PDB file of C-alpha atoms and ligand atoms in Angstrom:
ATOM      1  CA  MET A1365      -7.320  12.532 -13.845  1.00 71.00           C
ATOM      2  CA  LEU A1366      -8.290  13.049  -9.943  1.00 76.00           C
ATOM      3  CA  ASN A1367     -12.238  11.017 -11.213  1.00 76.00           C
ATOM      4  CA  ALA A1368      -9.909   7.890 -12.029  1.00 75.00           C
ATOM      5  CA  THR A1369      -7.275   8.394  -9.056  1.00 78.00           C
ATOM      6  CA  SER A1370     -10.467   8.844  -6.877  1.00 82.00           C
ATOM      7  CA  ALA A1371     -12.598   6.248  -7.758  1.00 83.00           C
ATOM      8  CA  VAL A1372      -9.291   3.847  -8.242  1.00 84.00           C
ATOM      9  CA  LEU A1373      -8.974   5.094  -3.693  1.00 89.00           C
ATOM     10  CA  VAL A1374     -12.575   4.298  -2.899  1.00 91.00           C
ATOM     11  CA  THR A1375     -12.148   1.162  -4.282  1.00 91.00           C
ATOM     12  CA  ARG A1376      -8.912  -0.470  -2.450  1.00 94.00           C
ATOM     13  CA  THR A1377     -10.246   1.210   0.825  1.00 96.00           C
ATOM     14  CA  VAL A1378     -13.718  -0.476   1.034  1.00 96.00           C
ATOM     15  CA  VAL A1379     -10.754  -4.009  -0.472  1.00 96.00           C
ATOM     16  CA  ILE A1380      -8.792  -3.624   2.367  1.00 98.00           C
ATOM     17  CA  ASP A1381     -10.955  -2.378   5.186  1.00 98.00           C
ATOM     18  CA  GLU A1382     -13.539  -5.487   4.598  1.00 98.00           C
ATOM     19  CA  ALA A1383      -9.564  -8.263   3.707  1.00 98.00           C
ATOM     20  CA  VAL A1384      -8.467  -6.644   7.784  1.00 98.00           C
ATOM     21  CA  ARG A1385     -11.960  -6.880   9.361  1.00 98.00           C
ATOM     22  CA  SER A1386     -12.375 -10.367   8.070  1.00 98.00           C
ATOM     23  CA  ALA A1387      -8.617 -11.279   9.687  1.00 98.00           C
ATOM     24  CA  GLY A1388      -8.940  -9.786  13.288  1.00 98.00           C
ATOM     25  CA  ASN A1389      -5.521 -10.157  13.849  1.00 98.00           C
ATOM     26  CA  PRO A1390      -4.728  -8.424  16.766  1.00 98.00           C
ATOM     27  CA  GLN A1391      -1.494  -6.352  14.915  1.00 98.00           C
ATOM     28  CA  LEU A1392      -2.090  -4.317  11.844  1.00 98.00           C
ATOM     29  CA  VAL A1393       1.400  -3.052  10.618  1.00 99.00           C
ATOM     30  CA  VAL A1394       0.800  -0.214   7.296  1.00 98.00           C
ATOM     31  CA  LEU A1395       4.011  -0.560   5.348  1.00 98.00           C
ATOM     32  CA  GLY A1396       4.291   3.156   3.542  1.00 98.00           C
ATOM     33  CA  ALA A1397       1.818   4.024   5.978  1.00 98.00           C
ATOM     34  CA  GLY A1398       0.901   8.093   4.238  1.00 97.00           C
ATOM     35  CA  LEU A1399      -2.420   9.479   5.493  1.00 97.00           C
ATOM     36  CA  ASP A1400      -3.730   6.175   5.845  1.00 98.00           C
ATOM     37  CA  ALA A1401      -6.574   7.099   8.472  1.00 98.00           C
ATOM     38  CA  ARG A1402      -7.423   3.028   9.687  1.00 98.00           C
ATOM     39  CA  ALA A1403      -5.963   3.655  13.573  1.00 98.00           C
ATOM     40  CA  TRP A1404      -8.671   7.027  14.033  1.00 98.00           C
ATOM     41  CA  ARG A1405     -11.754   5.524  11.104  1.00 98.00           C
ATOM     42  CA  MET A1406     -11.647   1.468  11.947  1.00 98.00           C
ATOM     43  CA  SER A1407     -13.550   0.864  15.860  1.00 97.00           C
ATOM     44  CA  GLU A1408     -12.508  -3.015  14.952  1.00 97.00           C
ATOM     45  CA  LEU A1409      -9.311  -1.594  15.977  1.00 98.00           C
ATOM     46  CA  SER A1410     -10.279  -1.317  19.429  1.00 98.00           C
ATOM     47  CA  GLY A1411      -8.200  -4.601  20.179  1.00 98.00           C
ATOM     48  CA  ALA A1412      -5.705  -3.754  18.350  1.00 98.00           C
ATOM     49  CA  VAL A1413      -1.824  -3.025  18.119  1.00 98.00           C
ATOM     50  CA  VAL A1414      -1.368  -0.747  15.501  1.00 98.00           C
ATOM     51  CA  PHE A1415       2.565   0.437  13.958  1.00 98.00           C
ATOM     52  CA  GLU A1416       2.906   2.582  11.194  1.00 98.00           C
ATOM     53  CA  VAL A1417       5.523   2.298   9.299  1.00 98.00           C
ATOM     54  CA  ASP A1418       6.551   5.533   6.843  1.00 98.00           C
ATOM     55  CA  HIS A1419       9.183   7.228   5.233  1.00 97.00           C
ATOM     56  CA  PRO A1420      10.293   9.817   7.893  1.00 98.00           C
ATOM     57  CA  ALA A1421       9.660  12.297   6.173  1.00 97.00           C
ATOM     58  CA  SER A1422       7.277  11.767   5.668  1.00 97.00           C
ATOM     59  CA  GLN A1423       5.784  10.949   9.198  1.00 98.00           C
ATOM     60  CA  GLN A1424       6.191  13.555  10.819  1.00 98.00           C
ATOM     61  CA  ASP A1425       4.179  14.752   8.120  1.00 98.00           C
ATOM     62  CA  LYS A1426       1.532  12.886   8.664  1.00 98.00           C
ATOM     63  CA  ARG A1427       2.700  12.989  13.214  1.00 98.00           C
ATOM     64  CA  GLN A1428       1.816  17.290  12.691  1.00 97.00           C
ATOM     65  CA  ARG A1429      -1.522  16.675  10.525  1.00 97.00           C
ATOM     66  CA  VAL A1430      -3.721  13.490  13.332  1.00 97.00           C
ATOM     67  CA  ASP A1431      -1.669  15.637  16.835  1.00 94.00           C
ATOM     68  CA  SER A1432      -5.128  16.422  18.250  1.00 95.00           C
ATOM     69  CA  LEU A1433      -6.677  13.600  16.722  1.00 97.00           C
ATOM     70  CA  GLU A1434      -7.539  10.458  19.214  1.00 97.00           C
ATOM     71  CA  PRO A1435      -6.935   6.913  17.664  1.00 98.00           C
ATOM     72  CA  VAL A1436      -9.555   3.801  18.180  1.00 98.00           C
ATOM     73  CA  CYS A1437      -7.237   1.411  18.073  1.00 98.00           C
ATOM     74  CA  LYS A1438      -4.995  -0.395  20.905  1.00 98.00           C
ATOM     75  CA  SER A1439      -2.389   1.311  21.134  1.00 98.00           C
ATOM     76  CA  LEU A1440      -0.296   3.125  18.355  1.00 98.00           C
ATOM     77  CA  THR A1441       3.490   3.299  16.863  1.00 98.00           C
ATOM     78  CA  TYR A1442       4.874   5.042  14.925  1.00 98.00           C
ATOM     79  CA  VAL A1443       7.714   3.044  13.358  1.00 98.00           C
ATOM     80  CA  PRO A1444       9.806   5.551  10.217  1.00 98.00           C
ATOM     81  CA  VAL A1445      11.914   2.929   8.004  1.00 98.00           C
ATOM     82  CA  ASP A1446      13.019   4.324   4.325  1.00 96.00           C
ATOM     83  CA  PHE A1447      12.705   0.732   2.578  1.00 95.00           C
ATOM     84  CA  GLY A1448      15.934   1.736   0.624  1.00 92.00           C
ATOM     85  CA  ARG A1449      18.057   2.024   3.610  1.00 94.00           C
ATOM     86  CA  ASP A1450      17.010   0.205   6.230  1.00 96.00           C
ATOM     87  CA  GLU A1451      16.358  -2.492   8.047  1.00 96.00           C
ATOM     88  CA  LEU A1452      11.790  -3.002   8.127  1.00 98.00           C
ATOM     89  CA  GLY A1453      12.964  -5.881  10.655  1.00 98.00           C
ATOM     90  CA  PRO A1454      14.780  -4.765  13.709  1.00 98.00           C
ATOM     91  CA  ALA A1455      12.581  -1.405  13.323  1.00 98.00           C
ATOM     92  CA  LEU A1456       9.586  -3.528  14.345  1.00 98.00           C
ATOM     93  CA  ALA A1457      11.184  -5.651  16.440  1.00 98.00           C
ATOM     94  CA  ALA A1458      12.586  -2.566  18.474  1.00 98.00           C
ATOM     95  CA  ALA A1459       9.084  -1.087  18.479  1.00 98.00           C
ATOM     96  CA  GLY A1460       8.181  -3.420  20.261  1.00 98.00           C
ATOM     97  CA  HIS A1461       6.305  -6.517  16.960  1.00 98.00           C
ATOM     98  CA  ASP A1462       5.437  -9.203  18.597  1.00 98.00           C
ATOM     99  CA  GLN A1463       6.989 -11.877  16.111  1.00 97.00           C
ATOM    100  CA  ALA A1464       5.192 -15.016  17.533  1.00 98.00           C
ATOM    101  CA  SER A1465       1.368 -12.745  16.982  1.00 98.00           C
ATOM    102  CA  PRO A1466      -0.852 -12.691  13.977  1.00 98.00           C
ATOM    103  CA  THR A1467       0.206  -9.467  11.930  1.00 98.00           C
ATOM    104  CA  THR A1468      -1.791  -8.175   9.715  1.00 98.00           C
ATOM    105  CA  TRP A1469       0.471  -6.045   7.006  1.00 98.00           C
ATOM    106  CA  ILE A1470      -1.543  -3.640   4.810  1.00 98.00           C
ATOM    107  CA  TRP A1471       0.353  -2.274   1.768  1.00 98.00           C
ATOM    108  CA  GLU A1472      -1.000   0.340  -0.168  1.00 98.00           C
ATOM    109  CA  GLY A1473      -0.331   2.555  -2.831  1.00 94.00           C
ATOM    110  CA  VAL A1474       3.645   1.943  -1.543  1.00 96.00           C
ATOM    111  CA  LEU A1475       5.077  -1.080  -4.335  1.00 95.00           C
ATOM    112  CA  PRO A1476       5.187   1.874  -7.024  1.00 91.00           C
ATOM    113  CA  TYR A1477       7.618   3.408  -5.454  1.00 92.00           C
ATOM    114  CA  LEU A1478       9.986   0.982  -4.548  1.00 94.00           C
ATOM    115  CA  THR A1479      12.368  -1.328  -6.806  1.00 93.00           C
ATOM    116  CA  HIS A1480      11.986  -5.056  -7.124  1.00 91.00           C
ATOM    117  CA  ALA A1481      14.862  -5.275  -4.945  1.00 93.00           C
ATOM    118  CA  GLU A1482      13.476  -3.098  -1.937  1.00 94.00           C
ATOM    119  CA  ALA A1483      10.380  -4.565  -2.788  1.00 95.00           C
ATOM    120  CA  GLU A1484      11.682  -8.739  -1.899  1.00 95.00           C
ATOM    121  CA  ALA A1485      14.112  -7.076   1.146  1.00 96.00           C
ATOM    122  CA  THR A1486      10.478  -5.870   2.900  1.00 97.00           C
ATOM    123  CA  LEU A1487       8.383  -8.655   1.990  1.00 97.00           C
ATOM    124  CA  LEU A1488      12.248 -10.304   3.286  1.00 97.00           C
ATOM    125  CA  ALA A1489      10.387  -9.107   6.395  1.00 98.00           C
ATOM    126  CA  VAL A1490       7.171  -9.505   6.889  1.00 98.00           C
ATOM    127  CA  ALA A1491       7.550 -13.207   5.824  1.00 97.00           C
ATOM    128  CA  GLU A1492       9.823 -13.627   9.124  1.00 97.00           C
ATOM    129  CA  ARG A1493       7.475 -11.502  11.609  1.00 98.00           C
ATOM    130  CA  SER A1494       4.512 -13.768   9.954  1.00 98.00           C
ATOM    131  CA  ALA A1495       3.391 -15.605  13.409  1.00 98.00           C
ATOM    132  CA  GLU A1496       0.612 -18.850  11.415  1.00 98.00           C
ATOM    133  CA  GLY A1497      -2.756 -15.905  10.466  1.00 98.00           C
ATOM    134  CA  SER A1498      -1.094 -13.729   9.539  1.00 98.00           C
ATOM    135  CA  ARG A1499      -2.083 -12.013   6.302  1.00 98.00           C
ATOM    136  CA  LEU A1500      -0.427  -9.295   3.987  1.00 98.00           C
ATOM    137  CA  ILE A1501      -3.227  -7.886   1.852  1.00 98.00           C
ATOM    138  CA  ALA A1502      -0.969  -5.559  -1.164  1.00 98.00           C
ATOM    139  CA  THR A1503      -1.792  -2.884  -3.842  1.00 97.00           C
ATOM    140  CA  TYR A1504       0.361  -3.106  -6.924  1.00 95.00           C
ATOM    141  CA  PRO A1505       0.751  -2.170 -10.697  1.00 90.00           C
ATOM    142  CA  MET A1506       0.096  -3.973 -13.931  1.00 88.00           C
ATOM    143  CA  PRO A1507       2.545  -3.352 -16.673  1.00 85.00           C
ATOM    144  CA  ASN A1508       1.015  -1.128 -18.516  1.00 75.00           C
ATOM    145  CA  ARG A1509       2.474   0.565 -21.861  1.00 73.00           C
ATOM    146  CA  LEU A1510      -0.015   3.513 -21.958  1.00 72.00           C
ATOM    147  CA  ALA A1511      -0.241   4.632 -18.598  1.00 71.00           C
ATOM    148  CA  ALA A1512       3.742   5.440 -18.569  1.00 72.00           C
ATOM    149  CA  LEU A1513       2.804   6.956 -22.605  1.00 74.00           C
ATOM    150  CA  GLY A1514       0.462   8.748 -19.853  1.00 74.00           C
ATOM    151  CA  ARG A1515       2.925   9.554 -18.112  1.00 71.00           C
ATOM    152  CA  ARG A1516       5.084  10.925 -20.127  1.00 76.00           C
ATOM    153  CA  GLY A1517       2.282  12.422 -22.020  1.00 78.00           C
ATOM    154  CA  MET A1518       1.879  14.730 -18.600  1.00 77.00           C
ATOM    155  CA  GLN A1519       5.514  15.254 -18.336  1.00 79.00           C
ATOM    156  CA  VAL A1520       5.634  16.807 -21.916  1.00 83.00           C
ATOM    157  CA  TYR A1521       2.572  19.455 -21.322  1.00 82.00           C
ATOM    158  CA  SER A1522       3.981  20.198 -18.360  1.00 79.00           C
ATOM    159  CA  ARG A1523       6.757  21.501 -20.069  1.00 84.00           C
ATOM    160  CA  LEU A1524       5.312  23.193 -22.891  1.00 85.00           C
ATOM    161  CA  THR A1525       2.817  24.983 -21.053  1.00 88.00           C
ATOM    162  CA  GLY A1526       5.029  25.924 -18.181  1.00 86.00           C
ATOM    163  CA  ALA A1527       1.973  24.666 -15.333  1.00 83.00           C
ATOM    164  CA  LYS A1528       3.545  21.817 -12.960  1.00 80.00           C
ATOM    165  CA  ASP A1529       3.076  18.449 -13.561  1.00 72.00           C
ATOM    166  CA  PRO A1530       1.600  16.372 -10.797  1.00 71.00           C
ATOM    167  CA  LEU A1531       3.109  13.422 -11.451  1.00 69.00           C
ATOM    168  CA  GLU A1532       6.537  15.288 -11.190  1.00 71.00           C
ATOM    169  CA  ASN A1533       8.063  13.250  -7.613  1.00 71.00           C
ATOM    170  CA  GLU A1534       5.510  10.113  -8.207  1.00 69.00           C
ATOM    171  CA  ARG A1535       8.047   7.480  -9.024  1.00 69.00           C
ATOM    172  CA  HIS A1536       6.985   4.849 -11.057  1.00 74.00           C
ATOM    173  CA  VAL A1537       9.954   2.311 -10.849  1.00 76.00           C
ATOM    174  CA  SER A1538       7.906  -0.919 -10.133  1.00 85.00           C
ATOM    175  CA  ALA A1539       4.685  -3.801 -11.538  1.00 90.00           C
ATOM    176  CA  TRP A1540       3.517  -7.023 -11.806  1.00 93.00           C
ATOM    177  CA  SER A1541       1.870  -9.077 -13.390  1.00 93.00           C
ATOM    178  CA  PRO A1542      -1.828 -11.630 -11.209  1.00 95.00           C
ATOM    179  CA  GLU A1543       1.137 -14.089 -11.775  1.00 95.00           C
ATOM    180  CA  GLN A1544       4.851 -12.824 -11.124  1.00 95.00           C
ATOM    181  CA  MET A1545       3.078 -11.506  -7.769  1.00 96.00           C
ATOM    182  CA  ARG A1546       1.841 -14.821  -6.768  1.00 97.00           C
ATOM    183  CA  SER A1547       4.928 -16.331  -6.778  1.00 96.00           C
ATOM    184  CA  LEU A1548       6.989 -13.822  -5.056  1.00 96.00           C
ATOM    185  CA  LEU A1549       4.444 -14.219  -2.780  1.00 97.00           C
ATOM    186  CA  ALA A1550       4.195 -18.256  -2.378  1.00 97.00           C
ATOM    187  CA  ALA A1551       8.219 -17.651  -2.236  1.00 96.00           C
ATOM    188  CA  HIS A1552       8.181 -16.521   0.536  1.00 96.00           C
ATOM    189  CA  GLY A1553       5.099 -18.426   2.191  1.00 97.00           C
ATOM    190  CA  LEU A1554       2.362 -16.654   1.996  1.00 98.00           C
ATOM    191  CA  THR A1555      -1.290 -18.162   0.214  1.00 98.00           C
ATOM    192  CA  VAL A1556      -2.720 -15.914  -2.459  1.00 98.00           C
ATOM    193  CA  THR A1557      -6.047 -15.719  -0.998  1.00 97.00           C
ATOM    194  CA  SER A1558      -8.099 -12.941  -3.423  1.00 96.00           C
ATOM    195  CA  ASN A1559      -6.521 -11.101  -5.507  1.00 96.00           C
ATOM    196  CA  VAL A1560      -9.265  -8.707  -7.644  1.00 94.00           C
ATOM    197  CA  ASP A1561      -8.618  -5.624 -11.056  1.00 91.00           C
ATOM    198  CA  LEU A1562      -9.518  -2.691  -9.251  1.00 89.00           C
ATOM    199  CA  PHE A1563     -11.394  -1.877 -11.448  1.00 85.00           C
ATOM    200  CA  ALA A1564     -13.943  -4.096 -12.686  1.00 86.00           C
ATOM    201  CA  THR A1565     -14.272  -3.950  -8.425  1.00 89.00           C
ATOM    202  CA  SER A1566     -15.452  -0.167  -8.884  1.00 86.00           C
ATOM    203  CA  ARG A1567     -17.907  -0.779 -11.601  1.00 85.00           C
ATOM    204  CA  ASP A1568     -18.975  -4.556  -9.053  1.00 89.00           C
ATOM    205  CA  LEU A1569     -19.359  -2.143  -5.947  1.00 89.00           C
ATOM    206  CA  SER A1570     -21.358   0.689  -8.331  1.00 89.00           C
ATOM    207  CA  ILE A1571     -18.720   2.763  -7.581  1.00 84.00           C
ATOM    208  CA  PRO A1572     -18.648   5.677 -11.085  1.00 80.00           C
ATOM    209  CA  ALA A1573     -15.462   5.462 -12.202  1.00 72.00           C
ATOM    210  CA  ARG A1574     -14.501   6.695 -16.109  1.00 69.00           C
ATOM    211  CA  GLN A1575     -12.532   3.443 -17.674  1.00 62.00           C
ATOM    212  CA  SER A1576      -8.674   4.802 -19.549  1.00 55.00           C
ATOM    213  CA  ARG A1577      -6.086   2.895 -19.849  1.00 53.00           C
ATOM    214  CA  PHE A1578      -3.800   5.463 -19.825  1.00 51.00           C
ATOM    215  CA  TYR A1579      -4.512   4.945 -15.887  1.00 58.00           C
ATOM    216  CA  GLY A1580      -2.979   1.803 -14.932  1.00 56.00           C
ATOM    217  CA  LEU A1581      -5.451   0.977 -11.824  1.00 66.00           C
ATOM    218  CA  GLY A1582      -3.539  -2.007 -11.272  1.00 88.00           C
ATOM    219  CA  TYR A1583      -4.586  -4.991  -8.373  1.00 94.00           C
ATOM    220  CA  ALA A1584      -5.058  -5.510  -4.845  1.00 96.00           C
ATOM    221  CA  VAL A1585      -3.528  -8.906  -2.933  1.00 98.00           C
ATOM    222  CA  VAL A1586      -4.561 -10.597  -0.176  1.00 98.00           C
ATOM    223  CA  ALA A1587      -2.058 -12.924   1.091  1.00 98.00           C
ATOM    224  CA  ASP A1588      -2.146 -15.522   4.591  1.00 98.00           C
ATOM    225  CA  LYS A1589       0.626 -17.340   5.841  1.00 98.00           C
ATOM    226  CA  LEU A1590      -1.199 -20.368   6.095  1.00 96.00           C
ATOM    227  CA  GLY A1591      -0.667 -23.667   8.767  1.00 86.00           C
ATOM    228  CA  GLY A1592       1.282 -26.992   8.336  1.00 68.00           C
TER     229      GLY A1592
HETATM  230  C1  LIG W2464       0.938   7.238  -1.818  1.00 55.00           C
HETATM  231  S1  LIG W2464       1.607   7.005  -1.212  1.00 55.00           S
HETATM  232  C2  LIG W2464       0.673   5.963  -0.233  1.00 55.00           C
HETATM  233  C3  LIG W2464      -0.097   5.866   1.213  1.00 55.00           C
HETATM  234  C4  LIG W2464      -0.924   5.031   2.065  1.00 55.00           C
HETATM  235  N1  LIG W2464      -0.478   4.537   2.038  1.00 55.00           N
HETATM  236  C5  LIG W2464      -2.137   5.095   1.093  1.00 55.00           C
HETATM  237  O1  LIG W2464      -2.659   4.338   0.530  1.00 55.00           O
HETATM  238  O2  LIG W2464      -3.058   6.534   1.549  1.00 55.00           O
HETATM  239  C6  LIG W2464       3.178   6.392  -0.449  1.00 55.00           C
HETATM  240  C7  LIG W2464       3.646   6.439   0.091  1.00 55.00           C
HETATM  241  O3  LIG W2464       4.462   5.198   0.676  1.00 55.00           O
HETATM  242  C8  LIG W2464       6.341   5.990   1.055  1.00 55.00           C
HETATM  243  N2  LIG W2464       7.069   5.201   0.397  1.00 55.00           N
HETATM  244  C9  LIG W2464       7.522   5.567  -0.638  1.00 55.00           C
HETATM  245  N3  LIG W2464       8.457   5.419  -1.005  1.00 55.00           N
HETATM  246  C10 LIG W2464       9.500   4.812   0.477  1.00 55.00           C
HETATM  247  C11 LIG W2464      10.586   4.655   1.130  1.00 55.00           C
HETATM  248  N4  LIG W2464      11.977   4.556   0.873  1.00 55.00           N
HETATM  249  N5  LIG W2464      10.949   4.420   2.423  1.00 55.00           N
HETATM  250  C12 LIG W2464       9.153   4.323   2.983  1.00 55.00           C
HETATM  251  N6  LIG W2464       8.766   4.499   2.513  1.00 55.00           N
HETATM  252  C13 LIG W2464       7.996   5.760   1.414  1.00 55.00           C
HETATM  253  C14 LIG W2464       5.546   7.352   1.222  1.00 55.00           C
HETATM  254  O4  LIG W2464       6.107   8.124   1.929  1.00 55.00           O
HETATM  255  C15 LIG W2464       5.058   7.325   1.142  1.00 55.00           C
HETATM  256  O5  LIG W2464       3.796   7.456   2.870  1.00 55.00           O
END
C-alpha cells in the first residue's frame, strides 16, 4: 500500500509542479494544503503570493511543524476553512486574495474527503475568484469498486487481527469519472487543458509503480479560465 501510495504521490507532485510553473500566476491558493511544501521549495514562486487554505486542525499542526522554516515565496498567508461549514470566498477576500488578478489553485488529494455538495460549493468560490488566466489543478479518484472492496478488506483484517486500520480516519466519500469532472468544471467556466491518468503517467515518468486494481489511483486535471 505504501509503495503504491508513494508512486502516485511522486507522480502527482511532478504533474502539479509543472502545471504551476507553466501557469506562472502571481497568486497561488493551495486548497486543503496539508503538508504541501511548495511555498518552501519552489523557487519559481519567489514573486507569488501564496494562500494555504485548510481545515483549522490540520493547519494548526502544519504551522507547528514549519515554524522554523522560511518560505521562498513572496508571502504566505494561512486561511483556516472547513469546506463543510465555512465560506471559502469571504475567507479568502478577508485574507487579501485579489479576485482581479490570476490565481493558480491546487486541489490535491482533497476531493475524496468532500461530498459532491462540498466540492461544488468550493468550486463555486474558486470560479467566482478566478480572473482570466487562472488555472485549477486538481486530483480526483475515479469510481472504483475494487478499491472500495480493498478498503473494506483492510477494515475487516484490522478488526480480526486487532491491528489499527491505517485508513480508519481516511474518509473516501466521492469519486468522479473524467467526463463528469470535465462537465463539472465547464459548468464553472473552466476549460480542461489536460486530464491524465496518474498510473499511466507514473509509467511515462519511469516511476516504479506496482499496479493493483485494489488501489484507486485517480486522475490529475488542469483546467483554465480562458478569455473572451
Ligand atoms: C490527504 S491530505 C492532502 C494534503 C495535500 N494537499 C497533499 O496533497 O499532500 C487531505 C487534506 O484535505 C483537508 N481537508 C479534508 N476535509 C476538509 C474539510 N472539510 N475542510 C478543509 N480541509 C479539509 C485535510 O485537512 C488535509 O489537509
